[in-house]
PDB file of C-alpha atoms in Angstrom:
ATOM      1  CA  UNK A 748     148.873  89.844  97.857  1.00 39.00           C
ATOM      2  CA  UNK A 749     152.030  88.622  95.817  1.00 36.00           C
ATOM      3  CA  UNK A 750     154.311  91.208  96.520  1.00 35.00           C
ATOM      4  CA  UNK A 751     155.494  91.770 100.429  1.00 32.00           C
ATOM      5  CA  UNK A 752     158.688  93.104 101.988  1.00 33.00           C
ATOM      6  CA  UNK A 753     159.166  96.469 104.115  1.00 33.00           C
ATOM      7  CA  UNK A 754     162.679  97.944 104.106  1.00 34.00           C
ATOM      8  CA  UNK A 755     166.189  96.776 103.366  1.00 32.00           C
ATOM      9  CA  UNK A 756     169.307  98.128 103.980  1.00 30.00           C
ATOM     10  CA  UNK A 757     173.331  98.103 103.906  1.00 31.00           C
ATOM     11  CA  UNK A 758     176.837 100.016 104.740  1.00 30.00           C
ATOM     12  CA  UNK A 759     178.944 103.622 104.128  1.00 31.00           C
ATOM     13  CA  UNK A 760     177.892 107.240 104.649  1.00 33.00           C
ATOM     14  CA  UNK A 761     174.403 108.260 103.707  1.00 32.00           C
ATOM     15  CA  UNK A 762     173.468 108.924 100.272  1.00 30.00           C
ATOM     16  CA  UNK A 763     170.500 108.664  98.100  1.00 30.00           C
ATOM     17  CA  UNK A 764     167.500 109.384  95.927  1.00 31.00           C
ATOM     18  CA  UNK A 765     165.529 107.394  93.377  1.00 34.00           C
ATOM     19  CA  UNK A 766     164.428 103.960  93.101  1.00 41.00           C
ATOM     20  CA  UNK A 767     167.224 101.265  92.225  1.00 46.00           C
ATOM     21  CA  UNK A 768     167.494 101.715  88.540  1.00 45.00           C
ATOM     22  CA  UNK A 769     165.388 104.725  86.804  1.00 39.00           C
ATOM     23  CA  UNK A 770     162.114 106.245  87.328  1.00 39.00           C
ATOM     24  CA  UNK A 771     160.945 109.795  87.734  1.00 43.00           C
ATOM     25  CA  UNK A 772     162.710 111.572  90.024  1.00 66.00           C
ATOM     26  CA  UNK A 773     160.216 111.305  92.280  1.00 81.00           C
ATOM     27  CA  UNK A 774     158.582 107.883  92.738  1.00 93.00           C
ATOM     28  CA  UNK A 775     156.416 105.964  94.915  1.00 96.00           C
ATOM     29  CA  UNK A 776     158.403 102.862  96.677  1.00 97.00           C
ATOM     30  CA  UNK A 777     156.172  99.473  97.952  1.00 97.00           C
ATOM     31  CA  UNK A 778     158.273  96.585  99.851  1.00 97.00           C
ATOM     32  CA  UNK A 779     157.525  93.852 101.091  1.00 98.00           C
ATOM     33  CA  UNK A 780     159.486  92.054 103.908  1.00 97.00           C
ATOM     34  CA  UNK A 781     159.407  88.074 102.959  1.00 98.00           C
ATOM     35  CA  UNK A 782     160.793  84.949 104.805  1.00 98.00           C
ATOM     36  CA  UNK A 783     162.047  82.134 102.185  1.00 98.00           C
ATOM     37  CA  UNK A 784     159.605  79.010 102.174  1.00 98.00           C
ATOM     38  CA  UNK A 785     161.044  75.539 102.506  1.00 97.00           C
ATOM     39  CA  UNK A 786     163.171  74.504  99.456  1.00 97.00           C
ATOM     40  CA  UNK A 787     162.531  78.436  97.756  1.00 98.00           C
ATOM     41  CA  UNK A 788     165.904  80.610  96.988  1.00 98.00           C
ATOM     42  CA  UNK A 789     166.253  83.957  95.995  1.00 98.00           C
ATOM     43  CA  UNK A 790     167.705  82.914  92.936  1.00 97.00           C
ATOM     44  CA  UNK A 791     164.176  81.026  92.665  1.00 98.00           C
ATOM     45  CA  UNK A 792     162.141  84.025  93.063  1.00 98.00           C
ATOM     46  CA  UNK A 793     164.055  86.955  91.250  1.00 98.00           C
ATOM     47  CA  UNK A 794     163.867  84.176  88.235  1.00 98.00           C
ATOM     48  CA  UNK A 795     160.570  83.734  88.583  1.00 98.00           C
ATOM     49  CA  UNK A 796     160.030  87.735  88.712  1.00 98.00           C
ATOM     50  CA  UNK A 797     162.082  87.766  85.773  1.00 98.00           C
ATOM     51  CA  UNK A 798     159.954  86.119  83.806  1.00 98.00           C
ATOM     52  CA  UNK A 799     156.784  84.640  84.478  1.00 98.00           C
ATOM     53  CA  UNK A 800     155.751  87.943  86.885  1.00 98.00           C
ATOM     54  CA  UNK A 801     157.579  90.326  83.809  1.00 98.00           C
ATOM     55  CA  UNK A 802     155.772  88.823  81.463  1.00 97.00           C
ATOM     56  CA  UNK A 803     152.127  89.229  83.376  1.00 97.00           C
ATOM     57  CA  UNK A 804     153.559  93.004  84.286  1.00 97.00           C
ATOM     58  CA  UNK A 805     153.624  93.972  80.752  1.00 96.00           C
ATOM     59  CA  UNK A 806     150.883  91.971  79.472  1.00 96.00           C
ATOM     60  CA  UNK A 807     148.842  93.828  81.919  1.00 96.00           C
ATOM     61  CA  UNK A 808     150.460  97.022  80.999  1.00 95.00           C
ATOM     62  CA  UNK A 809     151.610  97.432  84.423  1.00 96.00           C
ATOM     63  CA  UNK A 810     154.081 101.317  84.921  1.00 96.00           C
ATOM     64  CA  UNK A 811     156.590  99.397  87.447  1.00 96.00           C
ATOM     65  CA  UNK A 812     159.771  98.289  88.388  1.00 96.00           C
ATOM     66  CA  UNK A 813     160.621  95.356  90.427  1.00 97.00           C
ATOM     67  CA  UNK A 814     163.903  94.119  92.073  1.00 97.00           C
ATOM     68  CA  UNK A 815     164.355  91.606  95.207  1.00 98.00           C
ATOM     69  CA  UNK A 816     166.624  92.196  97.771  1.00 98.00           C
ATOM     70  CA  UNK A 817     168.742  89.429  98.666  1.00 98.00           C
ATOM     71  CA  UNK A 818     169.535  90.183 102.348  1.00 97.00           C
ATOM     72  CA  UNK A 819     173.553  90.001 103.191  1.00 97.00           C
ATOM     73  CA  UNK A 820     173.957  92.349 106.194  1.00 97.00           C
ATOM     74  CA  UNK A 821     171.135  93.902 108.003  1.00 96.00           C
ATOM     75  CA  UNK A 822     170.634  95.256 111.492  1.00 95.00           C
ATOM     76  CA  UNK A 823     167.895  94.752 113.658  1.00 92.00           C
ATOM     77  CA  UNK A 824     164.976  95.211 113.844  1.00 89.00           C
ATOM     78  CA  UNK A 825     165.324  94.585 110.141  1.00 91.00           C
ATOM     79  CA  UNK A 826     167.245  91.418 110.013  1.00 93.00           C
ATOM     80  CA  UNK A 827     164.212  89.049 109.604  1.00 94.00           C
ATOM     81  CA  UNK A 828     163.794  88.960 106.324  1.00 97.00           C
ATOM     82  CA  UNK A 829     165.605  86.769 103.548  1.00 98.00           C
ATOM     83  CA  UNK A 830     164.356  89.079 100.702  1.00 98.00           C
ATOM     84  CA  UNK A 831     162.755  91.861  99.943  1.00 98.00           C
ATOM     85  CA  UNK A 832     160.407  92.291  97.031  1.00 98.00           C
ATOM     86  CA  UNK A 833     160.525  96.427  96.102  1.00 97.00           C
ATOM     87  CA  UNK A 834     158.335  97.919  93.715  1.00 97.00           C
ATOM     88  CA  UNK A 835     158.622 101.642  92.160  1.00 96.00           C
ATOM     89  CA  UNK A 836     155.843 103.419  90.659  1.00 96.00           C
ATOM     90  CA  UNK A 837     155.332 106.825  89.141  1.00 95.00           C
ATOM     91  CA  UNK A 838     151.945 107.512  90.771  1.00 95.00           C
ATOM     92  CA  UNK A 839     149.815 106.194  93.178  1.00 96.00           C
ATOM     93  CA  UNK A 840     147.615 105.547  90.532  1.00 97.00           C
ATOM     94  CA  UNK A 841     150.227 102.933  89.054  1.00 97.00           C
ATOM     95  CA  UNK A 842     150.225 101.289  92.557  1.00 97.00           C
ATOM     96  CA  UNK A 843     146.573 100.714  93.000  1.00 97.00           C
ATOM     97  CA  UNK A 844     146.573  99.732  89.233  1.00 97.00           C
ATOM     98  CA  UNK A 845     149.135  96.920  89.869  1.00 97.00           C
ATOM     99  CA  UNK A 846     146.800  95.926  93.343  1.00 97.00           C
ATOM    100  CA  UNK A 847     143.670  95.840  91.354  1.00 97.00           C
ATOM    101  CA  UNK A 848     145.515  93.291  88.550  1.00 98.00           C
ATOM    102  CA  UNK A 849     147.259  91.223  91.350  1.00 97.00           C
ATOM    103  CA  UNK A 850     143.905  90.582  92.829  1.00 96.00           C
ATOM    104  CA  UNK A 851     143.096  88.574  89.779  1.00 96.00           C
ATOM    105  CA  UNK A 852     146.528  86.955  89.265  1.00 97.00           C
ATOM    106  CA  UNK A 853     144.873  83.887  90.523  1.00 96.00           C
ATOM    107  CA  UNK A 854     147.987  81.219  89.657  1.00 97.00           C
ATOM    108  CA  UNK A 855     150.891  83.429  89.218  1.00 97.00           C
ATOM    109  CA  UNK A 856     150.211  84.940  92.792  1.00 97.00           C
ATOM    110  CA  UNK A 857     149.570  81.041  93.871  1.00 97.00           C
ATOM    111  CA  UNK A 858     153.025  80.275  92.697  1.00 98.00           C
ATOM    112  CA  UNK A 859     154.228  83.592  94.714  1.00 98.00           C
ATOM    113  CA  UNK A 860     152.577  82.553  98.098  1.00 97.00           C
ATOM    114  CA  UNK A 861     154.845  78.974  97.358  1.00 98.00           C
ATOM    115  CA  UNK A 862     157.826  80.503  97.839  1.00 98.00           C
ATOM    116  CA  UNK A 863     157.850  83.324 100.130  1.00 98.00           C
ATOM    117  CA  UNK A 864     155.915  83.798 103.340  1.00 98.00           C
ATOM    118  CA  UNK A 865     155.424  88.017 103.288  1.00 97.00           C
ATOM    119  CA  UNK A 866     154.729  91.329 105.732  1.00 94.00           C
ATOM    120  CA  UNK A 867     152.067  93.707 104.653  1.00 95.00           C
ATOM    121  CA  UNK A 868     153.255  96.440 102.201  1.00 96.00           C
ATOM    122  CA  UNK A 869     155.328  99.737 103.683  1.00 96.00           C
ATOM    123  CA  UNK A 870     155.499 102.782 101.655  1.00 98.00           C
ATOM    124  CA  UNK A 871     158.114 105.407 101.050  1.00 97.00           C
ATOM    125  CA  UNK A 872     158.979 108.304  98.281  1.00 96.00           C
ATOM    126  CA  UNK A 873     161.860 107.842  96.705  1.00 94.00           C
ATOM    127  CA  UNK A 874     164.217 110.841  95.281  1.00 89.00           C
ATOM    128  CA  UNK A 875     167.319 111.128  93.198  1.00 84.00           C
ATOM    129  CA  UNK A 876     170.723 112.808  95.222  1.00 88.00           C
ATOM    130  CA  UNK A 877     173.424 111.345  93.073  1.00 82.00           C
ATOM    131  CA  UNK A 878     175.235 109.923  90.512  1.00 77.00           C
ATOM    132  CA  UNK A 879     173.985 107.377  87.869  1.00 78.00           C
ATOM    133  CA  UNK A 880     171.989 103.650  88.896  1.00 80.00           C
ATOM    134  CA  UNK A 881     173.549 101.285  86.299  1.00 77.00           C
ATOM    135  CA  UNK A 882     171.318  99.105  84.523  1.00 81.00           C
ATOM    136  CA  UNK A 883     172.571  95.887  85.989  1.00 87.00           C
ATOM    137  CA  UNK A 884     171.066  92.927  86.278  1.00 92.00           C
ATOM    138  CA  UNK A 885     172.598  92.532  89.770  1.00 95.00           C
ATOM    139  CA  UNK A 886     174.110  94.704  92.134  1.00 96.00           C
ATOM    140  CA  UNK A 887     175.238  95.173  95.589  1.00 97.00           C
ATOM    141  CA  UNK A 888     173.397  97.612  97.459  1.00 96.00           C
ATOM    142  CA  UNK A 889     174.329  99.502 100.463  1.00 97.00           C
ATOM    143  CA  UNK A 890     171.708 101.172 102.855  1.00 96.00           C
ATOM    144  CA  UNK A 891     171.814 103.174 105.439  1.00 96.00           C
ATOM    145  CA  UNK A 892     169.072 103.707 108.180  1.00 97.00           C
ATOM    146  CA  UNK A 893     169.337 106.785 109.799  1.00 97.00           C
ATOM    147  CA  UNK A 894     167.752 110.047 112.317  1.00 97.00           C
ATOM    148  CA  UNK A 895     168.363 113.171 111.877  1.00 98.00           C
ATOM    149  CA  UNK A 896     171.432 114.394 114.474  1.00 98.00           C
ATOM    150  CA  UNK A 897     169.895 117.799 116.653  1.00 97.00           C
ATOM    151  CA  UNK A 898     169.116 120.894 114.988  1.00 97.00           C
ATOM    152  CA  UNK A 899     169.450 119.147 111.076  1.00 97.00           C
ATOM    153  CA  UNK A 900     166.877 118.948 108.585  1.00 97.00           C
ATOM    154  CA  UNK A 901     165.738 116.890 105.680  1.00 95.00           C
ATOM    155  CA  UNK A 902     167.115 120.234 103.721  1.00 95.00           C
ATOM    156  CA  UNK A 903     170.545 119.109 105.018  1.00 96.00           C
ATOM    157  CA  UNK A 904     170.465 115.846 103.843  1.00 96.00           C
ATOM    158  CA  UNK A 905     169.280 117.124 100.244  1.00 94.00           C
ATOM    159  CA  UNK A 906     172.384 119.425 100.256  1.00 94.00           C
ATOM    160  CA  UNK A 907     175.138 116.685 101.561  1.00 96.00           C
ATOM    161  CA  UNK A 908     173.859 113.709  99.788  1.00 95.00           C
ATOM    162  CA  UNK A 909     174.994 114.530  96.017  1.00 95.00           C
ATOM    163  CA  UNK A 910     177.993 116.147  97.421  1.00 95.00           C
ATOM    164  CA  UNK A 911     179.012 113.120  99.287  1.00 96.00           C
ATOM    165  CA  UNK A 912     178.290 110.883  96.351  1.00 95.00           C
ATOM    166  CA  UNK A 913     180.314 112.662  94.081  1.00 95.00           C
ATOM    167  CA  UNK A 914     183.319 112.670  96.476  1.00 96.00           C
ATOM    168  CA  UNK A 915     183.301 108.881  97.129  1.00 96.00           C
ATOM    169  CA  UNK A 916     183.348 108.306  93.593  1.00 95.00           C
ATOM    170  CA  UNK A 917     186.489 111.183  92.967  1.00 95.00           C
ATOM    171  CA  UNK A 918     188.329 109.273  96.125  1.00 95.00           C
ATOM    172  CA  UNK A 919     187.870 105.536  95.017  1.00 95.00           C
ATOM    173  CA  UNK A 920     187.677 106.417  90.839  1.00 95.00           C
ATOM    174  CA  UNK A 921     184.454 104.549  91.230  1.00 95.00           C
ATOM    175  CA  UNK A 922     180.999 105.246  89.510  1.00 95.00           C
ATOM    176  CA  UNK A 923     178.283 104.675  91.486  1.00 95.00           C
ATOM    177  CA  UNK A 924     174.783 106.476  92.025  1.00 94.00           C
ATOM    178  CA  UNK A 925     172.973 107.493  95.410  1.00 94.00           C
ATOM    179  CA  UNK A 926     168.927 107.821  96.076  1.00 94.00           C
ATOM    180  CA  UNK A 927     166.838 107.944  99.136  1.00 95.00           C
ATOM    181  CA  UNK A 928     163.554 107.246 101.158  1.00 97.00           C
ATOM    182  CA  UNK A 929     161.691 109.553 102.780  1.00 96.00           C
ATOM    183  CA  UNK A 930     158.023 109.968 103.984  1.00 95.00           C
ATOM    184  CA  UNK A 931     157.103 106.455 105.168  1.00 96.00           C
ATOM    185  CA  UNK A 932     153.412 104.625 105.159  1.00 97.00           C
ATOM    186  CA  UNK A 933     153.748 101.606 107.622  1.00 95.00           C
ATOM    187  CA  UNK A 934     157.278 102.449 109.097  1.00 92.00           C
ATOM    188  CA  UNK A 935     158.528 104.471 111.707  1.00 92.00           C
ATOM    189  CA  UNK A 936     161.403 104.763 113.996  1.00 92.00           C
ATOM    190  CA  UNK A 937     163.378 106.427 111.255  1.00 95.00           C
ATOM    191  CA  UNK A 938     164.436 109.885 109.415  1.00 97.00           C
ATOM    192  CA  UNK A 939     165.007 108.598 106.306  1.00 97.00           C
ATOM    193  CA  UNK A 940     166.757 105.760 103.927  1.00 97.00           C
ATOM    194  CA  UNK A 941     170.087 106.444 101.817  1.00 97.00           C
ATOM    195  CA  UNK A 942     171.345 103.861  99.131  1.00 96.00           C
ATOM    196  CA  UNK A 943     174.364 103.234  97.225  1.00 95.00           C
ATOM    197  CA  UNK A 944     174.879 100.745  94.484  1.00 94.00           C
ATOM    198  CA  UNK A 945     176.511 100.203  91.188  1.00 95.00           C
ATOM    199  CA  UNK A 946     177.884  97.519  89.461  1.00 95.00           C
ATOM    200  CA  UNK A 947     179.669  94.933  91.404  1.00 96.00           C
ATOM    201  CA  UNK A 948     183.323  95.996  90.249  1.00 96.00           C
ATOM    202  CA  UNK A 949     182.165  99.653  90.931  1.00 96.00           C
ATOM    203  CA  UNK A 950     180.935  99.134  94.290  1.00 97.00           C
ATOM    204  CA  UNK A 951     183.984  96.898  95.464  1.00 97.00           C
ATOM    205  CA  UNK A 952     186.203 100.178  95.413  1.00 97.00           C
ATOM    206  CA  UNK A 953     183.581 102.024  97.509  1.00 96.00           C
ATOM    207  CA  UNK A 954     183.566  99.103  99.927  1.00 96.00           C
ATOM    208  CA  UNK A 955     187.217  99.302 100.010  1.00 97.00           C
ATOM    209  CA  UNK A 956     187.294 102.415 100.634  1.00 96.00           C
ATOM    210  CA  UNK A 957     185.294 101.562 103.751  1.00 95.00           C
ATOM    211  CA  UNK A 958     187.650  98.910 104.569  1.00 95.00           C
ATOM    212  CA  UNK A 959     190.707 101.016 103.915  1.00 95.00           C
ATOM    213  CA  UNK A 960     189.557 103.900 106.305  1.00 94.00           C
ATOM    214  CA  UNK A 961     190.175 106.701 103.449  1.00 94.00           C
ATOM    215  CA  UNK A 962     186.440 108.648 103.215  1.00 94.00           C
ATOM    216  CA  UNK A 963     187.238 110.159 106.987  1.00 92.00           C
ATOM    217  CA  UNK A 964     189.896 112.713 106.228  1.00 93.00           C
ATOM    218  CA  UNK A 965     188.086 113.108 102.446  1.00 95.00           C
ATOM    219  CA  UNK A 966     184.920 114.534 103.777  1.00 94.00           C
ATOM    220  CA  UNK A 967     187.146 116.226 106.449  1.00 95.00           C
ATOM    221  CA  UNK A 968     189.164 118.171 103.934  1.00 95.00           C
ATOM    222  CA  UNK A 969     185.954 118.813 102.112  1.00 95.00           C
ATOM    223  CA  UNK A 970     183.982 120.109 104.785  1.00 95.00           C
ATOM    224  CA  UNK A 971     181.443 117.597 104.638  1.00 95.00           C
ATOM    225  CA  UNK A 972     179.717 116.243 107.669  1.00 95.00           C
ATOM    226  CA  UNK A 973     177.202 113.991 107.489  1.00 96.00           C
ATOM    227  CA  UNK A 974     173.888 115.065 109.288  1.00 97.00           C
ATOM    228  CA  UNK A 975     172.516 112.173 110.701  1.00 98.00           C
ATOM    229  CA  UNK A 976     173.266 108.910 112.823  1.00 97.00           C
ATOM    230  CA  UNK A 977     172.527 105.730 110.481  1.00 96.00           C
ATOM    231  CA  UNK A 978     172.444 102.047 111.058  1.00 96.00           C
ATOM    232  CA  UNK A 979     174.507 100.513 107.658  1.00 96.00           C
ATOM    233  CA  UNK A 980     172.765  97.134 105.927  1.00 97.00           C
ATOM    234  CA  UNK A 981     173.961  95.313 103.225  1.00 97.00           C
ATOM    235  CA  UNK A 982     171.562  93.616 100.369  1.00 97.00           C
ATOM    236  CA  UNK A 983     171.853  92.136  97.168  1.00 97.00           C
ATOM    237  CA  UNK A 984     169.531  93.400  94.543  1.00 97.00           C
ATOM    238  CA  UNK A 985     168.330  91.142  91.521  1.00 97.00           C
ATOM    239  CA  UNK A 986     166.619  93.453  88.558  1.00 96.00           C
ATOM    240  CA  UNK A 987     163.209  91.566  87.884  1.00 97.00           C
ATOM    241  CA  UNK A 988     161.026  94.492  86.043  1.00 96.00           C
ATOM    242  CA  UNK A 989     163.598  97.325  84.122  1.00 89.00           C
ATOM    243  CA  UNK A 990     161.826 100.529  85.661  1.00 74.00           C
ATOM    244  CA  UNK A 991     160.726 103.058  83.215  1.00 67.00           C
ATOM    245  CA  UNK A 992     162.257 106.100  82.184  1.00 53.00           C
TER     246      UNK A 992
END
């Protein structure tokens, strides 16, 4: 198959929920883990999914959205893969839809296979927690890879994610949105997935913030502490397929 990544990640407190522009609030997310072939970019293959793949998606009246993941910063035992491809669907039906067509892509998945070298497909459900994903054509995007710390639930996550979100925007004046992974096909090892991203300029202040140690006293003042241990990645994402409303 064409599209093959597993999970990617990147760097602050958790957050999260929803798939990295807009969908449902609930959504099915597909990645696939891919090593770069000899003389391919990532600027090669989000192009490529820019057009000649977003072309065949809507010809074939494909319900999807598609980004790659440019790997920057990832921990082990993630750190293998150059991109990620990540795919967000409304249904399951809308997965197994895309499967069936990509079966019969015949030379667009040819020209796939030429640059990237890919993992079988993981699965997750993706959820909104915070804030707005911008519409941007590319974005940094933090992750963070996390387990639950003893006697916390996924209910606990739910009720500090949006909180936290909302504070690191009020401390930094930035705007950025939140979403996360949960229930995983093909994964394990893990609670669940937070994100942040946002524009470039929007996510520069958050990462500042990291850098200028100010979200510690913050989410002290506020009472907020965050309920799990998490691994921070940092990844690139290129837009490919705008996911549907």
């Amino acid at each position: 198959m064409r599209l093959k990544l597993v999970l990617a990640l990147s760097l602050i407190v958790p957050m999260g929920a929803f798939a990295d522009d807009h969908l449902p609030s609930s959504t099915v997310a597909a990645v696939w883990e891919c090593t770069l072939n000899d003389g391919a970019t990532a600027a090669d293959v989000a192009s490529w999914g820019a057009s000649d793949f977003k072309d065949w998606a809507n010809e074939q009246q494909l319900n999807v959205g598609s980004y790659l993941w440019e790997a920057v910063a990832v921990n082990q035992p993630f750190d293998e893969a150059d991109v990620r491809w990540v795919d967000y669907y409304p249904s399951w039906d809308d997965y197994y839809a895309m499967r069936s067509a990509w079966l019969e892509a015949g030379a667009l998945a040819e020209k796939y296979d030429s640059m990237v070298t890919c993992s079988k497909a993981r699965f997750a459900v993706t959820n909104r927690t915070g804030g707005v994903i911008p519409e941007a054509k590319e974005k940094p995007l933090v992750a963070n890879v996390c387990q639950l710390n003893e006697g916390k639930t996924m209910q606990d996550v739910m009720a500090f994610l949006p909180k936290a979100t909302d504070l690191i925007n009020e401390s930094t004046g930035a705007n950025i949105g939140s979403f996360l992974w949960t229930n995983f096909i093909g994964v394990s090892g893990l609670d669940y997935v937070a994100f942040l991203t946002g524009e470039t300029s929007e996510m520069t202040k958050v990462m500042d913030g990291v850098k200028n140690g100010i979200y510690a006293a913050k989410f002290a003042d506020a009472g907020l502490e965050s309920p799990a241990t998490c691994a921070v990645d940092l990844n690139y994402s290129h837009e490919m397929v705008r996911a549907a409303n």
